[in-house]
Tab-separated table of C-alpha atoms in Angstrom:
chain	number	residue	atom	x	y	z
A	1	MET	CA	88.219	108.771	104.568
A	2	MET	CA	91.800	108.917	105.869
A	3	ASP	CA	92.397	112.576	105.092
A	4	ASN	CA	91.996	113.678	108.709
A	5	LYS	CA	94.708	111.203	109.766
A	6	MET	CA	97.423	112.445	107.391
A	7	ILE	CA	99.127	114.881	109.788
A	8	VAL	CA	100.250	113.280	113.042
A	9	GLU	CA	99.139	115.396	116.017
A	10	GLY	CA	101.960	116.827	118.133
A	11	SER	CA	104.685	116.037	115.590
A	12	LEU	CA	105.784	119.556	114.509
A	13	GLU	CA	109.442	120.213	115.325
A	14	ASN	CA	112.342	122.326	114.122
A	15	PHE	CA	114.420	120.697	111.395
A	16	GLU	CA	118.132	121.106	112.085
A	17	GLU	CA	121.255	120.373	110.050
A	18	LYS	CA	124.666	120.670	111.710
A	19	GLY	CA	123.139	122.512	114.674
A	20	THR	CA	121.393	125.156	112.553
A	21	VAL	CA	117.615	125.407	112.236
A	22	LYS	CA	116.811	124.962	108.538
A	23	GLY	CA	113.038	124.664	108.686
A	24	ALA	CA	110.326	122.538	110.260
A	25	LYS	CA	109.302	118.891	110.072
A	26	PHE	CA	106.226	116.877	110.934
A	27	LEU	CA	105.045	113.304	110.563
A	28	GLY	CA	102.640	112.458	107.750
A	29	ARG	CA	100.719	109.376	106.708
A	30	LEU	CA	99.761	108.266	103.213
A	31	PRO	CA	96.010	108.866	102.662
A	32	TYR	CA	95.487	105.597	100.832
A	33	TYR	CA	94.492	102.138	102.023
A	34	ARG	CA	97.526	100.494	100.366
A	35	GLY	CA	101.153	101.464	100.223
A	36	LEU	CA	102.518	103.121	97.089
A	37	GLY	CA	105.891	103.139	95.394
A	38	LEU	CA	107.523	106.539	95.850
A	39	SER	CA	107.460	107.187	92.095
A	40	MET	CA	103.643	107.063	92.333
A	41	ILE	CA	103.552	110.083	94.634
A	42	GLU	CA	102.979	112.840	92.077
A	43	ASP	CA	103.366	115.742	94.496
A	44	ILE	CA	103.462	116.739	98.146
A	45	GLN	CA	102.251	120.202	99.078
A	46	VAL	CA	103.008	121.876	102.392
A	47	THR	CA	101.555	125.172	103.554
A	48	ILE	CA	102.456	126.712	106.892
A	49	ASP	CA	100.459	129.669	108.194
A	50	GLY	CA	98.995	130.296	104.741
A	51	GLU	CA	102.372	130.361	102.945
A	52	GLN	CA	102.943	127.500	100.522
A	53	VAL	CA	106.402	125.980	100.808
A	54	PRO	CA	108.012	125.841	97.336
A	55	ARG	CA	108.199	122.320	95.909
A	56	ALA	CA	112.010	122.568	95.782
A	57	ASP	CA	112.026	123.133	99.573
A	58	VAL	CA	110.003	120.046	100.514
A	59	ARG	CA	111.781	116.843	101.535
A	60	PHE	CA	110.385	113.364	102.210
A	61	HIS	CA	112.155	111.090	104.716
A	62	VAL	CA	111.288	107.452	105.364
A	63	ARG	CA	113.276	104.536	106.838
A	64	GLY	CA	116.557	106.465	106.946
A	65	LYS	CA	116.410	107.925	103.425
A	66	THR	CA	115.631	111.515	102.449
A	67	TYR	CA	114.377	112.477	98.984
A	68	THR	CA	113.534	115.675	97.165
A	69	LEU	CA	110.200	115.516	95.369
A	70	ASP	CA	112.008	115.460	92.020
A	71	GLU	CA	114.105	112.482	93.169
A	72	MET	CA	110.972	110.602	94.244
A	73	GLU	CA	109.727	110.618	90.648
A	74	THR	CA	112.318	107.947	89.739
A	75	VAL	CA	112.439	105.924	92.977
A	76	TYR	CA	111.104	102.508	91.984
A	77	ASP	CA	112.591	100.432	94.815
A	78	ASP	CA	111.132	102.176	97.868
A	79	ARG	CA	107.588	102.570	99.167
A	80	TRP	CA	105.431	104.596	101.508
A	81	ASN	CA	103.478	101.899	103.315
A	82	PHE	CA	99.958	102.118	104.663
A	83	GLY	CA	100.006	103.598	108.174
A	84	GLU	CA	103.718	104.393	107.981
A	85	LYS	CA	104.732	107.780	109.386
A	86	ALA	CA	107.079	109.604	107.023
A	87	THR	CA	108.875	112.780	108.028
A	88	ILE	CA	107.851	115.736	105.871
A	89	ILE	CA	110.449	118.512	105.892
A	90	ALA	CA	109.742	122.144	104.959
A	91	LEU	CA	112.956	124.097	104.443
A	92	GLN	CA	113.063	127.749	105.458
A	93	ASP	CA	116.215	129.447	106.732
A	94	GLY	CA	115.824	130.181	110.401
A	95	GLY	CA	112.805	127.920	110.614
A	96	PHE	CA	109.386	128.925	111.848
A	97	GLY	CA	108.719	130.718	115.121
A	98	LEU	CA	107.770	128.907	118.297
A	99	GLY	CA	104.082	128.574	119.059
A	100	ASP	CA	101.029	127.454	117.112
A	101	HIS	CA	101.101	127.083	113.335
A	102	LYS	CA	98.445	126.040	110.837
A	103	VAL	CA	99.983	123.183	108.852
A	104	GLU	CA	98.370	122.041	105.610
A	105	PHE	CA	99.555	118.876	103.877
A	106	GLY	CA	98.449	117.591	100.480
A	107	VAL	CA	99.433	114.426	98.618
A	108	ARG	CA	98.701	113.811	94.922
A	109	MET	CA	98.876	110.097	94.092
A	110	ARG	CA	98.952	108.148	90.857
A	111	VAL	CA	96.907	105.003	91.347
A	112	SER	CA	96.926	102.635	88.384
A	113	TYR	CA	93.239	101.723	88.382
A	114	LEU	CA	91.849	105.237	88.936
A	115	PRO	CA	91.034	107.319	85.835
A	116	PHE	CA	92.026	110.510	87.684
A	117	VAL	CA	94.881	111.664	89.927
A	118	PRO	CA	93.494	112.338	93.414
A	119	THR	CA	94.890	114.971	95.757
A	120	THR	CA	94.033	114.469	99.409
A	121	ARG	CA	94.571	117.167	102.029
A	122	ASP	CA	94.686	117.580	105.787
A	123	ALA	CA	95.105	120.701	107.920
A	124	LYS	CA	95.844	120.966	111.610
A	125	GLU	CA	96.928	123.532	114.153
A	126	LEU	CA	100.214	122.253	115.598
A	127	ALA	CA	102.463	123.720	118.276
A	128	LEU	CA	106.174	124.183	117.615
A	129	ALA	CA	108.003	123.982	120.938
A	130	ALA	CA	111.643	124.674	121.760
């Protein structure tokens, strides 16, 4: 239902640290009608142009805090709220080239009352501009 709203259109940008391009970032929304504690996000998958970004190279940034996916497993005092745009960071030295890129974004959530762990995905063609 909300899967086609996960990736925010027009949000793909270079990710820079200390003036050096370290990858790309885009805005993502939680595909669930309620917010979730960060420890309830089982996994975030990012694929750019058919190449899956390794889990260790994905970062999640919300309200001024950046987490690795492993760190999120034990974050009990922070949430990803419904409708909130989090920054999803894909690390890759030198970043990704300018132009159009197919971005795929998947979120696996642990929801207490569901007897399964859903993974919801979105894919969009986004332009990376200078």
